[in-house]
mmCIF file of C-alpha atoms and ligand atoms in Angstrom:
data_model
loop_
_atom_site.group_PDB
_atom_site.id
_atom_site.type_symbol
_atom_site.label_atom_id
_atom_site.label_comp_id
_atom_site.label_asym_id
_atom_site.label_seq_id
_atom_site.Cartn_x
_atom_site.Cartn_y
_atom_site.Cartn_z
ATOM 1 C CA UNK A 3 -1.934 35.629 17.153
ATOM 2 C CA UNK A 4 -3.139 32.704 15.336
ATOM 3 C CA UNK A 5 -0.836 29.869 15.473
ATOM 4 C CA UNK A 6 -0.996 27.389 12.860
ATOM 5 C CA UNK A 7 2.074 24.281 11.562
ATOM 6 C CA UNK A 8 2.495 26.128 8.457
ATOM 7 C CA UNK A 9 1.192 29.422 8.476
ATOM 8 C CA UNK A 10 1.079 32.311 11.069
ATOM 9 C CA UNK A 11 -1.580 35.276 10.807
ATOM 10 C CA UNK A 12 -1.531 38.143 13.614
ATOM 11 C CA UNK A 13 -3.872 40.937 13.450
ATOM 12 C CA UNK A 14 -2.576 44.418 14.278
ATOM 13 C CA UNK A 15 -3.773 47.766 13.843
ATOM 14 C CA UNK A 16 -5.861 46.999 10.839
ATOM 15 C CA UNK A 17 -3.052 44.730 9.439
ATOM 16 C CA UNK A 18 -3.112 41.298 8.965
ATOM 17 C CA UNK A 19 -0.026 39.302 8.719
ATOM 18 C CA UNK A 20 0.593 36.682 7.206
ATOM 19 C CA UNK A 21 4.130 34.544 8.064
ATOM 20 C CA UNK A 22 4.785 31.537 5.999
ATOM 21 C CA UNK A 23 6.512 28.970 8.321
ATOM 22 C CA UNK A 24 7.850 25.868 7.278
ATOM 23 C CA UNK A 25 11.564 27.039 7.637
ATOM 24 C CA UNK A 26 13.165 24.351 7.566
ATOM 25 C CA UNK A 27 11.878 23.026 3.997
ATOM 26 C CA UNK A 28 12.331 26.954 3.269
ATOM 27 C CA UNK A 29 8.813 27.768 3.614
ATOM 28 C CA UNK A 30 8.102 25.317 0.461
ATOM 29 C CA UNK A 31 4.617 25.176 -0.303
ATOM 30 C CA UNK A 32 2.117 22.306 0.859
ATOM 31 C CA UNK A 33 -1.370 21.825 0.491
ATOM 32 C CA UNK A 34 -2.064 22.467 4.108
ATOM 33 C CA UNK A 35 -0.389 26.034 3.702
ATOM 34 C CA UNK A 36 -2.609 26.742 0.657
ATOM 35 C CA UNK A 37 -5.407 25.694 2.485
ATOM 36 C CA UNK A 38 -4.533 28.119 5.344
ATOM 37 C CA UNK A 39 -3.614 31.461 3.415
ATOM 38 C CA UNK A 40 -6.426 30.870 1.061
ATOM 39 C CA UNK A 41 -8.834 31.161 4.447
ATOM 40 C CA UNK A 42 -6.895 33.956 5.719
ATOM 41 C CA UNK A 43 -6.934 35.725 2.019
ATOM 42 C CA UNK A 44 -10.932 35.269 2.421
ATOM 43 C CA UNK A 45 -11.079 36.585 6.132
ATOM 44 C CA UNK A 46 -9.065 39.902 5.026
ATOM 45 C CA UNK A 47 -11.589 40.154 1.951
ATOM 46 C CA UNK A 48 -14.543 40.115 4.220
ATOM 47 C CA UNK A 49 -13.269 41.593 7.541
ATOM 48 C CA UNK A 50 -13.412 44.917 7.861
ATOM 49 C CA UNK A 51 -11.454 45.595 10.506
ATOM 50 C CA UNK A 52 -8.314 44.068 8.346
ATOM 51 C CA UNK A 53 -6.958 47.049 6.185
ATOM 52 C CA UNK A 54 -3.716 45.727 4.492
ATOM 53 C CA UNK A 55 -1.946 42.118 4.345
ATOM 54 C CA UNK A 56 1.543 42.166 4.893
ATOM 55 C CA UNK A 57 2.712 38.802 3.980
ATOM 56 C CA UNK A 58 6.336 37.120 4.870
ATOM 57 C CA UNK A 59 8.356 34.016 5.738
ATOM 58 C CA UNK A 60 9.913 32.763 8.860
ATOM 59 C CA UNK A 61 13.874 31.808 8.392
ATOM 60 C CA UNK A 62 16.211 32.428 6.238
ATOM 61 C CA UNK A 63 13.920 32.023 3.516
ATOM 62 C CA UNK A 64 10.490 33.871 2.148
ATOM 63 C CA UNK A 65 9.512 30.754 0.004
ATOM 64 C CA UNK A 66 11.194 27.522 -2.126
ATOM 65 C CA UNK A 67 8.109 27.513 -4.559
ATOM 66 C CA UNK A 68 5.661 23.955 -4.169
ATOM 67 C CA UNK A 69 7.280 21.180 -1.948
ATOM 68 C CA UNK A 70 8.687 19.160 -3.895
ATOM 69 C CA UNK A 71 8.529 16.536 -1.972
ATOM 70 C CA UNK A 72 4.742 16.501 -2.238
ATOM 71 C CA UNK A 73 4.672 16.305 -5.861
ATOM 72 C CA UNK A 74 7.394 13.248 -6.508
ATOM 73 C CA UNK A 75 6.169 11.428 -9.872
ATOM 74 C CA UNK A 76 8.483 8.698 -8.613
ATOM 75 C CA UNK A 77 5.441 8.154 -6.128
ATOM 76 C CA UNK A 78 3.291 6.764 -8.814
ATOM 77 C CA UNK A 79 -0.173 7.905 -8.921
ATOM 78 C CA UNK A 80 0.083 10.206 -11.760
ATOM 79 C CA UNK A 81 1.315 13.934 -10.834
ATOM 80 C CA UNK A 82 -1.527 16.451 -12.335
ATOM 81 C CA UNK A 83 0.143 19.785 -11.569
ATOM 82 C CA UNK A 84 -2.655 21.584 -13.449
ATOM 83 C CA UNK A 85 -4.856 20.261 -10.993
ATOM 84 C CA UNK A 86 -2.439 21.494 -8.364
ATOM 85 C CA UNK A 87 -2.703 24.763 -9.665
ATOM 86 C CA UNK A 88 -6.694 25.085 -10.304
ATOM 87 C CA UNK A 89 -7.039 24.031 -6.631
ATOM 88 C CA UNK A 90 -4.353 25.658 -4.914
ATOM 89 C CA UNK A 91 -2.478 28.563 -6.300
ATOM 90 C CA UNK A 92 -4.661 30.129 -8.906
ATOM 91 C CA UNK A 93 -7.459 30.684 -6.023
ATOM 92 C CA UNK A 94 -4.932 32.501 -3.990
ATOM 93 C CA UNK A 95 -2.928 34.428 -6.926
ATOM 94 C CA UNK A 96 -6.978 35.681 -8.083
ATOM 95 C CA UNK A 97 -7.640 36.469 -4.053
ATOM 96 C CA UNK A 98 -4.156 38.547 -4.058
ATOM 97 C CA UNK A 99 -4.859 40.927 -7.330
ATOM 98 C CA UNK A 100 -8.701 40.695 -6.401
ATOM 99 C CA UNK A 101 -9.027 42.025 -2.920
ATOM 100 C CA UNK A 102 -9.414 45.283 -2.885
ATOM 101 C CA UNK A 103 -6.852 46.251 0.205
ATOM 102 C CA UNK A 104 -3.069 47.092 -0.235
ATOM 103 C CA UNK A 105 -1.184 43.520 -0.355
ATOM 104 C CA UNK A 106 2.942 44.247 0.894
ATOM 105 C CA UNK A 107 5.337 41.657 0.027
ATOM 106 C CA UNK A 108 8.109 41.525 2.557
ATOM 107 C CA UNK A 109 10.532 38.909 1.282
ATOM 108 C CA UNK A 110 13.106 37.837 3.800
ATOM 109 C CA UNK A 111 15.654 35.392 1.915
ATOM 110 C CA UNK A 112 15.128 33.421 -1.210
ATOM 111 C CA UNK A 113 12.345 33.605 -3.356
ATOM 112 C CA UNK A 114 12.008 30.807 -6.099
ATOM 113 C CA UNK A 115 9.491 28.931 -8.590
ATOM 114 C CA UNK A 116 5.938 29.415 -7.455
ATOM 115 C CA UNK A 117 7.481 31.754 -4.397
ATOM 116 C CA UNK A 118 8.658 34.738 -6.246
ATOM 117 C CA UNK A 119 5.502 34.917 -8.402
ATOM 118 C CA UNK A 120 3.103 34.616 -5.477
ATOM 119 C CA UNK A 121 5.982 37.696 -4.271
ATOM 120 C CA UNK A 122 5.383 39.600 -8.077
ATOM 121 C CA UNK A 123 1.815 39.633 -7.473
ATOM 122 C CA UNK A 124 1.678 41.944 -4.526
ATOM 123 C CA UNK A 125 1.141 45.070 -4.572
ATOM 124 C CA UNK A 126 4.115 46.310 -2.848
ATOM 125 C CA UNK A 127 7.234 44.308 -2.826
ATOM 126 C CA UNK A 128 10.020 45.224 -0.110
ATOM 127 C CA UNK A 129 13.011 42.663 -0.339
ATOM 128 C CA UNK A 130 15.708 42.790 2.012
ATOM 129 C CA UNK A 131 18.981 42.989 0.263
ATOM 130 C CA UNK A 132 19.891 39.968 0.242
ATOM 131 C CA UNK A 133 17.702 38.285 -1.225
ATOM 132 C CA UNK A 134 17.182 36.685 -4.647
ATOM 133 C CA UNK A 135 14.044 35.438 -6.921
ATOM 134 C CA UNK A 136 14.939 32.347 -8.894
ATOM 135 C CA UNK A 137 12.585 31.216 -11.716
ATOM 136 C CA UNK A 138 13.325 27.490 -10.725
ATOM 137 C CA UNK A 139 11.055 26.266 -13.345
ATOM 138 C CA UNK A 140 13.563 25.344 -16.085
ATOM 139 C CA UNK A 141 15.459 23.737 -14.485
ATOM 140 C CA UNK A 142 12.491 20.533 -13.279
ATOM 141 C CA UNK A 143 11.054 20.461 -16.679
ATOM 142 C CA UNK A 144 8.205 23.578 -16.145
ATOM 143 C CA UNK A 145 7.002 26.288 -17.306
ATOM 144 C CA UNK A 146 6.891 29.672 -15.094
ATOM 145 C CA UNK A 147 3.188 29.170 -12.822
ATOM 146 C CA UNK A 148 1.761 31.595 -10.478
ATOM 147 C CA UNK A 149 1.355 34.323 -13.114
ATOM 148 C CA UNK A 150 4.840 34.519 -13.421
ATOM 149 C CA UNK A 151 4.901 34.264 -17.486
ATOM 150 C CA UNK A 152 2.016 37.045 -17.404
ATOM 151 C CA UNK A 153 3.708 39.843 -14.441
ATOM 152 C CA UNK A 154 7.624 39.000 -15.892
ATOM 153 C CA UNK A 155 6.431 39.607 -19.366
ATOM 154 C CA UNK A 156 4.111 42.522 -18.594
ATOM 155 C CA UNK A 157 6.761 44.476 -16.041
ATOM 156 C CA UNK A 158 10.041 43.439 -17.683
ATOM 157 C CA UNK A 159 9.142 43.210 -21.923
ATOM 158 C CA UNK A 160 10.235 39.378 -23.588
ATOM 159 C CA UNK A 161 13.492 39.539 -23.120
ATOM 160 C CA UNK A 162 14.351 39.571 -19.880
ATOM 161 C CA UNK A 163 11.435 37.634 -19.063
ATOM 162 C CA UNK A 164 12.905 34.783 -21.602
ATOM 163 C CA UNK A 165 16.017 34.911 -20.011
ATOM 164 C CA UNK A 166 15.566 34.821 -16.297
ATOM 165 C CA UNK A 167 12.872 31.971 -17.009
ATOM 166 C CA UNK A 168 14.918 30.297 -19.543
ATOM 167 C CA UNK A 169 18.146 30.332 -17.413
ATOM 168 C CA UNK A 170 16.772 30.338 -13.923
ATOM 169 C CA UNK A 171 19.743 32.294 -13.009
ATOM 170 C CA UNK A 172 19.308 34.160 -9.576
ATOM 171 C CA UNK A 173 17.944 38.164 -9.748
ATOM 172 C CA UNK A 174 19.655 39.932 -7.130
ATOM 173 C CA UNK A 175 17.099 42.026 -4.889
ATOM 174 C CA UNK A 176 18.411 45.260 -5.738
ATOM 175 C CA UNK A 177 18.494 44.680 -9.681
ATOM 176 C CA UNK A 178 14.268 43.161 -9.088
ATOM 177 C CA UNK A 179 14.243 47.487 -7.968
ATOM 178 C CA UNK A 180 16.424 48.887 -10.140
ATOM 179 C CA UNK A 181 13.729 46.758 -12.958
ATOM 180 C CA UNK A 182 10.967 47.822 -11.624
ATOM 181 C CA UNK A 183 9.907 44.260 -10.590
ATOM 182 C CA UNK A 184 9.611 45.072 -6.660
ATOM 183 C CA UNK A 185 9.737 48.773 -5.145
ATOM 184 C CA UNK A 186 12.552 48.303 -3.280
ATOM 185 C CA UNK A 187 15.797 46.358 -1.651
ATOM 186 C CA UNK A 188 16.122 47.505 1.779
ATOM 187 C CA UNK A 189 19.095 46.623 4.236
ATOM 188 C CA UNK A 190 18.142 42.921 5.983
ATOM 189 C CA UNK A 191 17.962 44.461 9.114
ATOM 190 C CA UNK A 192 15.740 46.949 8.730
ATOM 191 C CA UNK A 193 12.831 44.826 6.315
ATOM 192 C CA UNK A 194 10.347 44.142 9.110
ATOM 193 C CA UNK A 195 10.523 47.337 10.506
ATOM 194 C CA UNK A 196 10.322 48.877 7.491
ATOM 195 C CA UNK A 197 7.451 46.645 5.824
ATOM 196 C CA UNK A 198 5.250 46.848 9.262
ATOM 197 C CA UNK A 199 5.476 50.827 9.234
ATOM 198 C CA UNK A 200 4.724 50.734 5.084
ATOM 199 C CA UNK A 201 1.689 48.551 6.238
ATOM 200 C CA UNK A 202 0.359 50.358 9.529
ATOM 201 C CA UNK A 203 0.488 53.700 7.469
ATOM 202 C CA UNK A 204 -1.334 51.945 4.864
ATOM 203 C CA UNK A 205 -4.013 50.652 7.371
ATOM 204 C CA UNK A 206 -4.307 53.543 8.511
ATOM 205 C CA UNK A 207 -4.996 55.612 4.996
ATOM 206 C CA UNK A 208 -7.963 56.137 3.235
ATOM 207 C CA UNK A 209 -8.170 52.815 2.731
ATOM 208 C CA UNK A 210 -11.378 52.039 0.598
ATOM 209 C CA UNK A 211 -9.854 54.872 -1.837
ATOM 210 C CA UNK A 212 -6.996 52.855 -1.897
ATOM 211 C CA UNK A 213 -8.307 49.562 -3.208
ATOM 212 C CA UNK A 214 -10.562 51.327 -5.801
ATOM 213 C CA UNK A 215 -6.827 52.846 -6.859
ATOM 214 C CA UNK A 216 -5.402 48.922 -7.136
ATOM 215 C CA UNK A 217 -8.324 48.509 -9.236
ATOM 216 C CA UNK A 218 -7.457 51.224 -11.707
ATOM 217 C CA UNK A 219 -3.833 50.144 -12.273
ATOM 218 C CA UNK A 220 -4.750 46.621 -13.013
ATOM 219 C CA UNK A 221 -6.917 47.955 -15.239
ATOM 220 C CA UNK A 222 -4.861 50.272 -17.036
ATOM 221 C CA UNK A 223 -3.127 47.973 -19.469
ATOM 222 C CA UNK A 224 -6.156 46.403 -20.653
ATOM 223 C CA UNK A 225 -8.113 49.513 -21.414
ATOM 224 C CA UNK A 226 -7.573 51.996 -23.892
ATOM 225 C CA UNK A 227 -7.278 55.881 -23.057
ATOM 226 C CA UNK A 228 -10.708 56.944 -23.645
ATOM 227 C CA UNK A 229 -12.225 53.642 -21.645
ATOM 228 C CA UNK A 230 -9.643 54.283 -19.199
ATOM 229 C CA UNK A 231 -10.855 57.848 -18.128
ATOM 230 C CA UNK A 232 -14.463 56.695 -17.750
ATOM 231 C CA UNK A 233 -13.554 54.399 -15.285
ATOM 232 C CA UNK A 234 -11.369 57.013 -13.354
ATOM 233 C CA UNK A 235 -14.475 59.223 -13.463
ATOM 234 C CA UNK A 236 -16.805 56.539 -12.216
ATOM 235 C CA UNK A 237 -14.696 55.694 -9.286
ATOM 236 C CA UNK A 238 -13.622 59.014 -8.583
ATOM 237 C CA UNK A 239 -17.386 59.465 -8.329
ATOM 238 C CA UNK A 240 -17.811 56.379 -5.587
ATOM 239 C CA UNK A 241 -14.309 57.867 -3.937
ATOM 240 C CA UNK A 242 -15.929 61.091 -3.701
ATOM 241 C CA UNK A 243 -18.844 60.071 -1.712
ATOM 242 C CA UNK A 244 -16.913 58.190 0.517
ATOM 243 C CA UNK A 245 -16.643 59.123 4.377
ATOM 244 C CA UNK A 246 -12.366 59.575 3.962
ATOM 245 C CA UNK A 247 -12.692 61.890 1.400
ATOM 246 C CA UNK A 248 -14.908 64.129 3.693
ATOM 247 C CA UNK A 249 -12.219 63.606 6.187
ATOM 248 C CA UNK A 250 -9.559 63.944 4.269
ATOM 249 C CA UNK A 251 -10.769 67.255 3.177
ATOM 250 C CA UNK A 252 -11.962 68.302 6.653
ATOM 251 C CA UNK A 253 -8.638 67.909 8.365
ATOM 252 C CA UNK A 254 -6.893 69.538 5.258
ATOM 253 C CA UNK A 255 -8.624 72.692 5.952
ATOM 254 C CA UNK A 256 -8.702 72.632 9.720
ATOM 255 C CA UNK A 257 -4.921 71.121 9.294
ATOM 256 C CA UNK A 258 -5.133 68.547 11.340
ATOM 257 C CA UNK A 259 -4.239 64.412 10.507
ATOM 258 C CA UNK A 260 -6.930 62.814 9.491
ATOM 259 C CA UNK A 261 -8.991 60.086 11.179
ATOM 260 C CA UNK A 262 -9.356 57.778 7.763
ATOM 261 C CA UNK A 263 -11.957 55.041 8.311
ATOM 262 C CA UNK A 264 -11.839 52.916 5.249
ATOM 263 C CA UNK A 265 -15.646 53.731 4.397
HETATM 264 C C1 LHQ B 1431 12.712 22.105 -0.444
HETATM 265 C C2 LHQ B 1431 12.388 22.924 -1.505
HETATM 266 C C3 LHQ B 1431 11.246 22.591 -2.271
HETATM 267 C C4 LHQ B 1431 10.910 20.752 -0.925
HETATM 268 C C5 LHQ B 1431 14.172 23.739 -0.581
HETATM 269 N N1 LHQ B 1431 10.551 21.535 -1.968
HETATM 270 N N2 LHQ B 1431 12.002 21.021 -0.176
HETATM 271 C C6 LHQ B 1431 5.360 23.205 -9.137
HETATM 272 C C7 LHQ B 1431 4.644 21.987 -9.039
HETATM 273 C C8 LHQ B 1431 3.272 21.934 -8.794
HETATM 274 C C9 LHQ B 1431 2.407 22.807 -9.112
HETATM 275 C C10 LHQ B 1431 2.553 24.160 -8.998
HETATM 276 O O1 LHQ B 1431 3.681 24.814 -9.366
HETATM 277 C C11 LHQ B 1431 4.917 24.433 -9.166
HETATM 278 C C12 LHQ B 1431 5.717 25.595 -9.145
HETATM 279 C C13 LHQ B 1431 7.057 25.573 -8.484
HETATM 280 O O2 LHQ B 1431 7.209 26.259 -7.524
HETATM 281 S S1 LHQ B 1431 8.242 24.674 -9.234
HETATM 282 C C14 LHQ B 1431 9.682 25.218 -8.447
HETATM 283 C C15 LHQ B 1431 9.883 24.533 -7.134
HETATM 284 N N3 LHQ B 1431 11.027 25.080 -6.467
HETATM 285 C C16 LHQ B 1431 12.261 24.816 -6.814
HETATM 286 O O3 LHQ B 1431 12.575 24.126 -7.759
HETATM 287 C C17 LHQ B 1431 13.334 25.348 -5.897
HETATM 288 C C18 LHQ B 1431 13.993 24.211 -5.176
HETATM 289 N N4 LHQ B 1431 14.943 24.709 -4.200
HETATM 290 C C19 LHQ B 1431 16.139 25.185 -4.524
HETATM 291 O O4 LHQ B 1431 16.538 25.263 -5.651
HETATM 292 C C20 LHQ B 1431 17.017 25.602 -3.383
HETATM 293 O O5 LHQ B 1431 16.525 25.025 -2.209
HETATM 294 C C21 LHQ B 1431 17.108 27.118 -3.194
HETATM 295 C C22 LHQ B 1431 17.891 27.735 -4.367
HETATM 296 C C23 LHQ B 1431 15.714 27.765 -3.110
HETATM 297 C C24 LHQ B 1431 17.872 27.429 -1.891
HETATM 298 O O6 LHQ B 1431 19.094 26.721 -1.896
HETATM 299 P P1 LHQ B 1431 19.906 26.530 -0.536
HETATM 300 O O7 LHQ B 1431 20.000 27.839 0.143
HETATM 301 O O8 LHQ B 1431 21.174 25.843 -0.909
HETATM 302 O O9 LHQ B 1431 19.009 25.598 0.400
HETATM 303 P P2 LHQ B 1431 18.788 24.005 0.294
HETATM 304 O O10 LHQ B 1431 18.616 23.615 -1.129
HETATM 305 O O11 LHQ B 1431 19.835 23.309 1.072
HETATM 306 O O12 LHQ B 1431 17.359 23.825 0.991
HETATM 307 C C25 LHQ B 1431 17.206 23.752 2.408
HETATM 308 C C26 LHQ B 1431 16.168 22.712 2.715
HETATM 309 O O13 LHQ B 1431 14.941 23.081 2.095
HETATM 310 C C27 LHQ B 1431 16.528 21.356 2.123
HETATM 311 O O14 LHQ B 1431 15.969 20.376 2.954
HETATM 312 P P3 LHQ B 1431 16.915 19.432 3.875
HETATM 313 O O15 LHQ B 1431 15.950 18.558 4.612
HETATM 314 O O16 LHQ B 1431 17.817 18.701 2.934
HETATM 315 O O17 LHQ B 1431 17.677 20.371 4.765
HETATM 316 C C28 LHQ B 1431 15.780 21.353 0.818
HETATM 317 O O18 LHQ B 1431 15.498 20.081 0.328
HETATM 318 C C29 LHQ B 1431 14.489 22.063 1.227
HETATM 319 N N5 LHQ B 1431 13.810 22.633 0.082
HETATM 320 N N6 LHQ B 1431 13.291 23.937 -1.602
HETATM 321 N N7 LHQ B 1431 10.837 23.400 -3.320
#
């Protein structure tokens, strides 16, 4: 385990977790803690050995969106919050859809602002039950950040993206499933278990065939039909030369579990 202030990553059977941990301040985020997942975003790009992020929060909390604190125009020098977001969160919402590994979402307590989109933007969401994702913009002056006007819009259609962002009025876990925003409320008690399994059977799959399939699906509303089978043939074609799908086939046939390397 890697301890850090702000930020915990352990490294487990191919999985690399990631623990936001300001608790306290309810995991509200800092530059320091940007600075820190951004790295560990970069290590699980270019380490092997890391299969799947599974990324949480410590406390009662998963995250309270940026600190506040930190960005207080009553300090004076002017507050550039574009800046803010060209340095710190776009990096790390591009690293999230970009790297080609599964990316779970386990999110403990409340999500809000800039912390529920960062949540939207992984691949798998697990929420325990009693949790809620607030789109605290409105109600500080902003507009929704962290690609929450693009994901709301795209998953839920205008109008419930208008409202929730409008009226910043709490979703309930289990209504984010029952919309199709997260893939599923689970009982609080059972989220870590239940995320850590999702993510060590994930580590443990035919990894490099999964990231190629991450890369179809974002792809999918931005091509058209025809376009969109091409690129399902060309990475089928990479997929099928790939050492899993050798295995995969092998230990169908000689029905055994397979020994997937990610290659
Ligand atoms: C916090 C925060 C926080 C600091 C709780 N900051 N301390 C913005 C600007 C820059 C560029 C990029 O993009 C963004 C995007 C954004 O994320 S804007 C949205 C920022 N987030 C919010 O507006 C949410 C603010 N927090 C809340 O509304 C509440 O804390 C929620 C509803 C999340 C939870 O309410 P409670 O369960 O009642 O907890 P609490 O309010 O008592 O908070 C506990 C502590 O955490 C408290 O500190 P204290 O020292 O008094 O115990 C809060 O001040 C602190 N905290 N959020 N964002």
């Amino acid at each position: 385990m890697t301890t850090s202030e702000t930020v915990l990553a352990a490294l487990d059977d191919g999985v690399l977790t990631l623990t936001l941990n300001r608790p306290d301040k309810l995991n509200a985020f800092t530059d320091d803690m940007h600075r820190i997942l951004r790295a560990q975003m970069e290590r699980a790009r270019d380490d092997r050995a890391i299969r799947t992020v599974l990324l949480t929060g410590a406390g009662r909390a998963f995250c309270a969106g940026q600190d506040l604190g930190d960005r207080d125009p009553r300090k004076g020098a002017r507050v550039d919050l574009g800046r803010t977001l060209d340095t710190s969160y776009n990096p790390l919402l591009r690293l999230i859809r970009s790297l080609e590994k599964p990316v779970i979402c386990a999110v403990n307590g409340v999500a809000a602002g800039a912390g529920a989109n960062v949540a939207f933007a992984c691949d798998i969401v697990l929420a325990a039950k009693s949790a809620r994702f607030i789109q605290a913009f409105s109600k500080i002056g902003l507009v929704p950040d962290a690609g929450g006007s693009w994901t709301l819009t795209r998953i839920l259609g205008e109008p419930r993206a208008k409202a929730l962002t409008m009226t910043a009025e709490p979703l309930a876990a289990q209504t984010a499933a029952d919309w199709g925003l997260i893939w599923k409320a689970v009982d609080d008690d059972a989220l870590m278990d239940e995320a850590t399994a999702l993510a060590r059977k994930l580590a443990g799959g035919a990894t490099l065939g999964l990231g190629m399939t991450k890369r179809l699906i974002q792809e999918a509303q931005d091509n058209d039909f025809d376009a969109h089978l091409d690129r399902e043939r060309d990475l089928q074609r990479q997929a099928g030369e790939s050492a899993d799908y050798a295995e995969g086939v092998a230990a169908f046939l000689d029905k055994r579990p397979p020994n997937f390397r990610g290659a």
